Amino acid sequence: MKHSQIFLHGTCVSVGGAGVLVLGEPGSGKSALALRLIDEPGYGISGVLLCSELVADDQVIVTCERDRLMASAPATLRGKLEIRGLGIVTLATPPSVPLALVVKLQDHSAIERLPGPATFGILGLTLPLVEMDGKMPSAPARLRAALSWLKQPDKAREPVAQQRG
């Protein structure tokens, strides 16, 4: 039986209108990465300035609507972002956002340099998955680059070694 809604421990940010679900262990930097994305608009590899908004922090509700995954915050947490050492702040947030990417945060030593395509399954649907170290200075740019890269045609996303064949 398929469930149409699930609660996940994570953070969700809308980056240029595309929802990014950030998952990781407690203390891995989910909220800090969200704050950096909100505070630092950037281009990734698209050449288009991408601004970010908080959707949900700590808990994310993911629902399946017409074969697409939507993310939102529980009512009690809507607009709330934890800034370690400062406390809970309130931000304007969109009510929901269509998910485009899942980012799994982990230490950089555990991440493959040239990984193959990966996916993350939620409610019977799959989303592209990338792993990154959210504490690295380049994490916001890498996340925006991943979104831009995923919008390219499949041929353009093949690893260089495969293209040279």
Short mmCIF file of N, CA and C in Angstrom, two decimals:
data_model
loop_
_atom_site.label_atom_id
_atom_site.label_comp_id
_atom_site.label_asym_id
_atom_site.label_seq_id
_atom_site.Cartn_x
_atom_site.Cartn_y
_atom_site.Cartn_z
N MET A 1 0.84 -1.19 0.00
CA MET A 1 0.00 0.00 0.00
C MET A 1 0.89 1.25 0.00
N LYS A 2 0.65 2.16 -0.90
CA LYS A 2 1.41 3.40 -0.99
C LYS A 2 0.86 4.43 -0.03
N HIS A 3 1.75 5.10 0.67
CA HIS A 3 1.35 6.21 1.51
C HIS A 3 1.49 7.48 0.68
N SER A 4 0.60 8.44 0.89
CA SER A 4 0.69 9.67 0.11
C SER A 4 1.42 10.77 0.86
N GLN A 5 1.87 10.49 2.10
CA GLN A 5 2.57 11.50 2.88
C GLN A 5 3.55 10.81 3.82
N ILE A 6 4.70 11.47 4.02
CA ILE A 6 5.70 10.95 4.95
C ILE A 6 6.40 12.14 5.61
N PHE A 7 6.77 11.96 6.88
CA PHE A 7 7.55 12.96 7.60
C PHE A 7 9.00 12.50 7.60
N LEU A 8 9.93 13.38 7.23
CA LEU A 8 11.35 13.05 7.21
C LEU A 8 12.12 14.02 8.08
N HIS A 9 13.15 13.51 8.75
CA HIS A 9 14.04 14.38 9.52
C HIS A 9 15.03 14.98 8.52
N GLY A 10 14.91 16.26 8.28
CA GLY A 10 15.78 16.94 7.32
C GLY A 10 15.40 18.39 7.20
N THR A 11 15.94 19.00 6.17
CA THR A 11 15.69 20.41 5.88
C THR A 11 15.36 20.51 4.41
N CYS A 12 14.50 21.44 4.05
CA CYS A 12 14.18 21.65 2.65
C CYS A 12 14.31 23.13 2.31
N VAL A 13 14.96 23.38 1.19
CA VAL A 13 15.16 24.74 0.70
C VAL A 13 14.68 24.80 -0.74
N SER A 14 14.04 25.89 -1.09
CA SER A 14 13.69 26.15 -2.49
C SER A 14 14.84 26.95 -3.09
N VAL A 15 15.48 26.39 -4.10
CA VAL A 15 16.61 27.04 -4.77
C VAL A 15 16.16 27.39 -6.19
N GLY A 16 15.91 28.66 -6.41
CA GLY A 16 15.40 29.07 -7.71
C GLY A 16 14.07 28.41 -8.04
N GLY A 17 13.28 28.07 -7.02
CA GLY A 17 11.98 27.43 -7.22
C GLY A 17 12.01 25.92 -7.20
N ALA A 18 13.19 25.33 -7.19
CA ALA A 18 13.33 23.87 -7.15
C ALA A 18 13.57 23.42 -5.72
N GLY A 19 12.80 22.47 -5.25
CA GLY A 19 12.94 21.98 -3.88
C GLY A 19 14.12 21.05 -3.73
N VAL A 20 14.92 21.29 -2.70
CA VAL A 20 16.07 20.45 -2.38
C VAL A 20 15.88 19.94 -0.97
N LEU A 21 15.78 18.62 -0.84
CA LEU A 21 15.64 17.96 0.45
C LEU A 21 17.03 17.61 0.94
N VAL A 22 17.42 18.16 2.08
CA VAL A 22 18.76 17.94 2.65
C VAL A 22 18.62 16.99 3.83
N LEU A 23 19.28 15.84 3.72
CA LEU A 23 19.24 14.82 4.75
C LEU A 23 20.62 14.62 5.33
N GLY A 24 20.69 14.17 6.56
CA GLY A 24 21.97 13.89 7.20
C GLY A 24 21.78 13.64 8.68
N GLU A 25 22.83 13.13 9.28
CA GLU A 25 22.80 12.86 10.72
C GLU A 25 22.67 14.18 11.49
N PRO A 26 22.19 14.10 12.74
CA PRO A 26 22.17 15.31 13.57
C PRO A 26 23.57 15.92 13.65
N GLY A 27 23.64 17.23 13.49
CA GLY A 27 24.92 17.93 13.54
C GLY A 27 25.70 17.91 12.24
N SER A 28 25.12 17.37 11.18
CA SER A 28 25.84 17.29 9.89
C SER A 28 25.83 18.60 9.12
N GLY A 29 25.02 19.57 9.56
CA GLY A 29 25.04 20.88 8.92
C GLY A 29 23.85 21.20 8.04
N LYS A 30 22.73 20.51 8.22
CA LYS A 30 21.55 20.74 7.38
C LYS A 30 21.04 22.18 7.51
N SER A 31 20.82 22.62 8.75
CA SER A 31 20.30 23.98 8.96
C SER A 31 21.34 25.02 8.56
N ALA A 32 22.61 24.74 8.84
CA ALA A 32 23.67 25.69 8.47
C ALA A 32 23.77 25.84 6.96
N LEU A 33 23.63 24.73 6.22
CA LEU A 33 23.67 24.81 4.76
C LEU A 33 22.47 25.60 4.25
N ALA A 34 21.31 25.37 4.84
CA ALA A 34 20.12 26.15 4.44
C ALA A 34 20.35 27.64 4.65
N LEU A 35 20.90 28.01 5.81
CA LEU A 35 21.18 29.42 6.08
C LEU A 35 22.15 29.99 5.06
N ARG A 36 23.20 29.25 4.72
CA ARG A 36 24.18 29.72 3.74
C ARG A 36 23.54 29.90 2.37
N LEU A 37 22.67 28.98 1.97
CA LEU A 37 21.98 29.11 0.68
C LEU A 37 21.07 30.34 0.66
N ILE A 38 20.35 30.56 1.77
CA ILE A 38 19.45 31.71 1.86
C ILE A 38 20.24 33.01 1.84
N ASP A 39 21.37 33.03 2.54
CA ASP A 39 22.18 34.23 2.68
C ASP A 39 23.04 34.53 1.45
N GLU A 40 23.38 33.49 0.67
CA GLU A 40 24.32 33.64 -0.43
C GLU A 40 23.72 33.19 -1.76
N PRO A 41 22.96 34.03 -2.45
CA PRO A 41 22.53 33.64 -3.80
C PRO A 41 23.75 33.35 -4.67
N GLY A 42 23.60 32.47 -5.63
CA GLY A 42 24.74 32.15 -6.49
C GLY A 42 24.29 31.53 -7.79
N TYR A 43 25.27 31.21 -8.62
CA TYR A 43 25.00 30.77 -9.99
C TYR A 43 25.17 29.27 -10.20
N GLY A 44 25.89 28.58 -9.33
CA GLY A 44 26.19 27.19 -9.63
C GLY A 44 26.94 27.15 -10.95
N ILE A 45 26.45 26.39 -11.92
CA ILE A 45 27.06 26.35 -13.25
C ILE A 45 26.08 26.83 -14.32
N SER A 46 24.99 27.46 -13.89
CA SER A 46 23.94 27.81 -14.84
C SER A 46 24.11 29.17 -15.49
N GLY A 47 24.82 30.08 -14.84
CA GLY A 47 24.88 31.45 -15.34
C GLY A 47 23.66 32.26 -14.95
N VAL A 48 22.72 31.64 -14.23
CA VAL A 48 21.51 32.31 -13.77
C VAL A 48 21.58 32.42 -12.25
N LEU A 49 21.36 33.62 -11.73
CA LEU A 49 21.40 33.83 -10.29
C LEU A 49 20.25 33.08 -9.63
N LEU A 50 20.58 32.22 -8.67
CA LEU A 50 19.58 31.43 -7.96
C LEU A 50 19.50 31.90 -6.51
N CYS A 51 18.32 32.36 -6.12
CA CYS A 51 18.07 32.74 -4.73
C CYS A 51 17.34 31.58 -4.05
N SER A 52 17.51 31.50 -2.74
CA SER A 52 16.94 30.38 -1.98
C SER A 52 16.03 30.88 -0.87
N GLU A 53 15.05 30.04 -0.54
CA GLU A 53 14.13 30.30 0.56
C GLU A 53 14.00 29.04 1.40
N LEU A 54 13.86 29.20 2.69
CA LEU A 54 13.58 28.07 3.55
C LEU A 54 12.19 27.54 3.27
N VAL A 55 12.05 26.23 3.20
CA VAL A 55 10.73 25.59 3.13
C VAL A 55 10.43 24.93 4.47
N ALA A 56 11.39 24.14 4.99
CA ALA A 56 11.19 23.44 6.26
C ALA A 56 12.54 23.13 6.88
N ASP A 57 12.60 23.20 8.20
CA ASP A 57 13.82 22.85 8.92
C ASP A 57 13.48 21.85 10.01
N ASP A 58 14.30 20.84 10.14
CA ASP A 58 14.22 19.78 11.14
C ASP A 58 13.24 18.69 10.74
N GLN A 59 12.05 19.04 10.32
CA GLN A 59 11.07 18.06 9.86
C GLN A 59 10.47 18.54 8.55
N VAL A 60 10.37 17.62 7.61
CA VAL A 60 9.83 17.94 6.29
C VAL A 60 8.68 16.97 6.00
N ILE A 61 7.57 17.51 5.58
CA ILE A 61 6.45 16.68 5.13
C ILE A 61 6.59 16.55 3.62
N VAL A 62 6.66 15.32 3.13
CA VAL A 62 6.71 15.06 1.69
C VAL A 62 5.40 14.38 1.31
N THR A 63 4.73 14.95 0.32
CA THR A 63 3.48 14.38 -0.17
C THR A 63 3.61 14.09 -1.65
N CYS A 64 2.85 13.14 -2.12
CA CYS A 64 2.81 12.81 -3.54
C CYS A 64 1.53 13.41 -4.11
N GLU A 65 1.71 14.33 -5.05
CA GLU A 65 0.57 15.00 -5.69
C GLU A 65 0.74 14.90 -7.19
N ARG A 66 -0.16 14.19 -7.83
CA ARG A 66 -0.13 14.04 -9.30
C ARG A 66 1.24 13.58 -9.80
N ASP A 67 1.76 12.54 -9.20
CA ASP A 67 3.05 11.94 -9.60
C ASP A 67 4.24 12.87 -9.45
N ARG A 68 4.16 13.81 -8.54
CA ARG A 68 5.34 14.59 -8.19
C ARG A 68 5.37 14.76 -6.68
N LEU A 69 6.59 14.90 -6.17
CA LEU A 69 6.78 15.01 -4.74
C LEU A 69 6.83 16.48 -4.33
N MET A 70 6.06 16.81 -3.33
CA MET A 70 5.98 18.17 -2.81
C MET A 70 6.48 18.17 -1.37
N ALA A 71 7.20 19.21 -0.99
CA ALA A 71 7.71 19.33 0.38
C ALA A 71 7.09 20.54 1.05
N SER A 72 6.83 20.40 2.34
CA SER A 72 6.31 21.50 3.14
C SER A 72 6.75 21.28 4.59
N ALA A 73 6.46 22.27 5.42
CA ALA A 73 6.80 22.19 6.84
C ALA A 73 5.56 21.85 7.66
N PRO A 74 5.74 21.13 8.76
CA PRO A 74 4.62 20.98 9.69
C PRO A 74 4.20 22.36 10.19
N ALA A 75 2.92 22.55 10.45
CA ALA A 75 2.41 23.87 10.84
C ALA A 75 3.16 24.46 12.03
N THR A 76 3.52 23.63 12.99
CA THR A 76 4.19 24.15 14.20
C THR A 76 5.61 24.62 13.93
N LEU A 77 6.21 24.19 12.81
CA LEU A 77 7.59 24.57 12.49
C LEU A 77 7.70 25.50 11.28
N ARG A 78 6.58 25.82 10.66
CA ARG A 78 6.60 26.64 9.45
C ARG A 78 7.31 27.97 9.70
N GLY A 79 8.30 28.25 8.87
CA GLY A 79 9.02 29.51 8.96
C GLY A 79 10.11 29.54 10.01
N LYS A 80 10.34 28.45 10.71
CA LYS A 80 11.33 28.41 11.79
C LYS A 80 12.63 27.78 11.31
N LEU A 81 13.75 28.43 11.59
CA LEU A 81 15.08 27.92 11.26
C LEU A 81 15.95 28.00 12.49
N GLU A 82 16.60 26.88 12.82
CA GLU A 82 17.52 26.88 13.95
C GLU A 82 18.88 27.38 13.49
N ILE A 83 19.38 28.41 14.15
CA ILE A 83 20.73 28.90 13.91
C ILE A 83 21.50 28.61 15.19
N ARG A 84 22.35 27.60 15.11
CA ARG A 84 23.09 27.17 16.30
C ARG A 84 23.85 28.33 16.92
N GLY A 85 23.72 28.48 18.21
CA GLY A 85 24.38 29.56 18.93
C GLY A 85 23.56 30.85 18.98
N LEU A 86 22.50 30.92 18.19
CA LEU A 86 21.64 32.10 18.16
C LEU A 86 20.24 31.75 18.64
N GLY A 87 19.70 30.65 18.14
CA GLY A 87 18.36 30.20 18.53
C GLY A 87 17.50 29.96 17.31
N ILE A 88 16.21 30.02 17.52
CA ILE A 88 15.22 29.81 16.46
C ILE A 88 14.82 31.17 15.90
N VAL A 89 14.94 31.32 14.57
CA VAL A 89 14.53 32.56 13.92
C VAL A 89 13.33 32.27 13.03
N THR A 90 12.56 33.29 12.73
CA THR A 90 11.38 33.14 11.88
C THR A 90 11.63 33.82 10.54
N LEU A 91 11.35 33.09 9.47
CA LEU A 91 11.54 33.57 8.10
C LEU A 91 10.25 33.39 7.31
N ALA A 92 10.07 34.19 6.29
CA ALA A 92 8.98 33.97 5.35
C ALA A 92 9.30 32.72 4.54
N THR A 93 8.32 31.87 4.34
CA THR A 93 8.54 30.63 3.60
C THR A 93 7.39 30.37 2.64
N PRO A 94 7.69 29.71 1.52
CA PRO A 94 6.60 29.29 0.64
C PRO A 94 5.83 28.14 1.32
N PRO A 95 4.55 27.97 1.00
CA PRO A 95 3.79 26.90 1.65
C PRO A 95 4.28 25.50 1.27
N SER A 96 4.74 25.34 0.03
CA SER A 96 5.26 24.05 -0.42
C SER A 96 6.09 24.28 -1.68
N VAL A 97 6.84 23.25 -2.06
CA VAL A 97 7.71 23.35 -3.23
C VAL A 97 7.83 21.96 -3.85
N PRO A 98 7.86 21.88 -5.19
CA PRO A 98 8.10 20.58 -5.83
C PRO A 98 9.56 20.16 -5.65
N LEU A 99 9.78 18.94 -5.20
CA LEU A 99 11.14 18.46 -4.98
C LEU A 99 11.83 18.11 -6.30
N ALA A 100 13.10 18.50 -6.40
CA ALA A 100 13.88 18.22 -7.60
C ALA A 100 15.15 17.43 -7.28
N LEU A 101 15.60 17.45 -6.02
CA LEU A 101 16.89 16.88 -5.67
C LEU A 101 16.92 16.51 -4.20
N VAL A 102 17.64 15.41 -3.90
CA VAL A 102 17.93 15.04 -2.51
C VAL A 102 19.43 15.15 -2.33
N VAL A 103 19.85 15.82 -1.27
CA VAL A 103 21.26 15.96 -0.91
C VAL A 103 21.48 15.24 0.40
N LYS A 104 22.41 14.30 0.40
CA LYS A 104 22.76 13.59 1.62
C LYS A 104 24.08 14.14 2.12
N LEU A 105 24.08 14.69 3.34
CA LEU A 105 25.29 15.27 3.91
C LEU A 105 26.09 14.21 4.64
N GLN A 106 27.39 14.20 4.36
CA GLN A 106 28.32 13.34 5.09
C GLN A 106 29.73 13.88 4.94
N ASP A 107 30.63 13.30 5.70
CA ASP A 107 32.01 13.75 5.66
C ASP A 107 32.59 13.55 4.26
N HIS A 108 33.40 14.50 3.81
CA HIS A 108 33.94 14.45 2.45
C HIS A 108 34.76 13.19 2.19
N SER A 109 35.35 12.60 3.21
CA SER A 109 36.17 11.40 3.02
C SER A 109 35.33 10.19 2.62
N ALA A 110 34.02 10.23 2.85
CA ALA A 110 33.14 9.12 2.50
C ALA A 110 32.47 9.29 1.14
N ILE A 111 32.78 10.37 0.43
CA ILE A 111 32.11 10.67 -0.84
C ILE A 111 33.01 10.31 -2.01
N GLU A 112 32.46 9.58 -2.97
CA GLU A 112 33.21 9.25 -4.19
C GLU A 112 33.49 10.51 -4.97
N ARG A 113 34.67 10.57 -5.57
CA ARG A 113 35.02 11.75 -6.38
C ARG A 113 34.20 11.82 -7.66
N LEU A 114 34.01 10.70 -8.33
CA LEU A 114 33.26 10.67 -9.59
C LEU A 114 32.17 9.59 -9.51
N PRO A 115 31.12 9.85 -8.76
CA PRO A 115 30.08 8.83 -8.58
C PRO A 115 29.22 8.67 -9.82
N GLY A 116 28.61 7.52 -9.94
CA GLY A 116 27.60 7.31 -10.98
C GLY A 116 26.29 7.94 -10.52
N PRO A 117 25.29 7.92 -11.37
CA PRO A 117 23.99 8.48 -11.00
C PRO A 117 23.41 7.73 -9.81
N ALA A 118 22.79 8.45 -8.90
CA ALA A 118 22.16 7.85 -7.74
C ALA A 118 20.77 8.45 -7.58
N THR A 119 19.89 7.68 -6.97
CA THR A 119 18.53 8.14 -6.74
C THR A 119 18.12 7.85 -5.30
N PHE A 120 17.07 8.53 -4.86
CA PHE A 120 16.51 8.37 -3.53
C PHE A 120 15.02 8.16 -3.70
N GLY A 121 14.49 7.07 -3.18
CA GLY A 121 13.07 6.76 -3.32
C GLY A 121 12.24 7.30 -2.17
N ILE A 122 11.14 7.95 -2.53
CA ILE A 122 10.18 8.46 -1.54
C ILE A 122 8.78 8.21 -2.10
N LEU A 123 7.95 7.54 -1.33
CA LEU A 123 6.54 7.33 -1.69
C LEU A 123 6.38 6.73 -3.09
N GLY A 124 7.27 5.83 -3.46
CA GLY A 124 7.17 5.15 -4.74
C GLY A 124 7.73 5.92 -5.92
N LEU A 125 8.25 7.11 -5.70
CA LEU A 125 8.87 7.91 -6.75
C LEU A 125 10.35 8.07 -6.43
N THR A 126 11.15 8.43 -7.43
CA THR A 126 12.58 8.62 -7.17
C THR A 126 13.01 10.02 -7.57
N LEU A 127 14.00 10.50 -6.84
CA LEU A 127 14.61 11.80 -7.10
C LEU A 127 16.11 11.59 -7.25
N PRO A 128 16.78 12.45 -8.02
CA PRO A 128 18.23 12.38 -8.08
C PRO A 128 18.82 12.63 -6.69
N LEU A 129 19.91 11.93 -6.39
CA LEU A 129 20.59 12.04 -5.10
C LEU A 129 22.04 12.40 -5.32
N VAL A 130 22.52 13.39 -4.58
CA VAL A 130 23.95 13.70 -4.56
C VAL A 130 24.40 13.74 -3.11
N GLU A 131 25.64 13.36 -2.90
CA GLU A 131 26.24 13.41 -1.58
C GLU A 131 27.22 14.57 -1.53
N MET A 132 27.25 15.27 -0.41
CA MET A 132 28.23 16.34 -0.25
C MET A 132 28.47 16.58 1.23
N ASP A 133 29.57 17.25 1.49
CA ASP A 133 29.92 17.65 2.84
C ASP A 133 29.41 19.08 3.02
N GLY A 134 28.34 19.24 3.79
CA GLY A 134 27.72 20.55 3.97
C GLY A 134 28.58 21.55 4.69
N LYS A 135 29.67 21.08 5.30
CA LYS A 135 30.55 21.99 6.04
C LYS A 135 31.66 22.57 5.16
N MET A 136 31.78 22.07 3.94
CA MET A 136 32.79 22.59 3.02
C MET A 136 32.37 23.98 2.54
N PRO A 137 33.33 24.88 2.34
CA PRO A 137 32.98 26.23 1.87
C PRO A 137 32.22 26.24 0.54
N SER A 138 32.48 25.26 -0.30
CA SER A 138 31.85 25.22 -1.62
C SER A 138 30.48 24.54 -1.62
N ALA A 139 29.99 24.09 -0.48
CA ALA A 139 28.73 23.32 -0.46
C ALA A 139 27.56 24.06 -1.12
N PRO A 140 27.30 25.34 -0.84
CA PRO A 140 26.18 25.99 -1.52
C PRO A 140 26.35 26.02 -3.04
N ALA A 141 27.56 26.30 -3.50
CA ALA A 141 27.82 26.32 -4.95
C ALA A 141 27.67 24.93 -5.55
N ARG A 142 28.14 23.91 -4.85
CA ARG A 142 28.01 22.53 -5.34
C ARG A 142 26.54 22.14 -5.45
N LEU A 143 25.74 22.53 -4.47
CA LEU A 143 24.33 22.20 -4.52
C LEU A 143 23.65 22.88 -5.71
N ARG A 144 23.94 24.16 -5.91
CA ARG A 144 23.37 24.86 -7.08
C ARG A 144 23.88 24.26 -8.38
N ALA A 145 25.16 23.86 -8.41
CA ALA A 145 25.71 23.22 -9.61
C ALA A 145 25.00 21.90 -9.90
N ALA A 146 24.70 21.15 -8.85
CA ALA A 146 23.99 19.87 -9.04
C ALA A 146 22.62 20.10 -9.66
N LEU A 147 21.91 21.11 -9.18
CA LEU A 147 20.60 21.41 -9.78
C LEU A 147 20.73 21.78 -11.25
N SER A 148 21.72 22.61 -11.58
CA SER A 148 21.93 23.01 -12.97
C SER A 148 22.34 21.82 -13.83
N TRP A 149 23.22 21.00 -13.31
CA TRP A 149 23.72 19.84 -14.04
C TRP A 149 22.60 18.86 -14.35
N LEU A 150 21.68 18.68 -13.40
CA LEU A 150 20.58 17.74 -13.59
C LEU A 150 19.59 18.21 -14.66
N LYS A 151 19.59 19.51 -14.96
CA LYS A 151 18.69 20.03 -16.00
C LYS A 151 19.26 19.84 -17.40
N GLN A 152 20.53 19.44 -17.50
CA GLN A 152 21.16 19.24 -18.79
C GLN A 152 20.70 17.91 -19.41
N PRO A 153 20.75 17.80 -20.75
CA PRO A 153 20.40 16.53 -21.38
C PRO A 153 21.31 15.41 -20.88
N ASP A 154 20.80 14.18 -20.91
CA ASP A 154 21.56 13.03 -20.40
C ASP A 154 22.96 12.94 -20.98
N LYS A 155 23.12 13.16 -22.27
CA LYS A 155 24.44 13.04 -22.92
C LYS A 155 25.44 14.01 -22.30
N ALA A 156 24.99 15.20 -21.96
CA ALA A 156 25.88 16.21 -21.38
C ALA A 156 26.30 15.85 -19.96
N ARG A 157 25.55 14.91 -19.33
CA ARG A 157 25.86 14.55 -17.95
C ARG A 157 26.73 13.30 -17.84
N GLU A 158 27.10 12.69 -18.96
CA GLU A 158 27.95 11.51 -18.89
C GLU A 158 29.33 11.90 -18.40
N PRO A 159 29.93 11.06 -17.54
CA PRO A 159 31.31 11.35 -17.12
C PRO A 159 32.23 11.46 -18.33
N VAL A 160 33.25 12.31 -18.23
CA VAL A 160 34.17 12.56 -19.33
C VAL A 160 34.78 11.27 -19.85
N ALA A 161 35.14 10.35 -18.97
CA ALA A 161 35.77 9.08 -19.39
C ALA A 161 34.83 8.29 -20.31
N GLN A 162 33.52 8.33 -20.06
CA GLN A 162 32.57 7.63 -20.91
C GLN A 162 32.39 8.34 -22.25
N GLN A 163 32.46 9.67 -22.25
CA GLN A 163 32.28 10.43 -23.50
C GLN A 163 33.43 10.14 -24.46
N ARG A 164 34.64 9.97 -23.92
CA ARG A 164 35.80 9.71 -24.78
C ARG A 164 35.79 8.29 -25.31
N GLY A 165 35.11 7.40 -24.56
CA GLY A 165 34.89 6.01 -24.92
C GLY A 165 36.02 5.33 -25.50
#
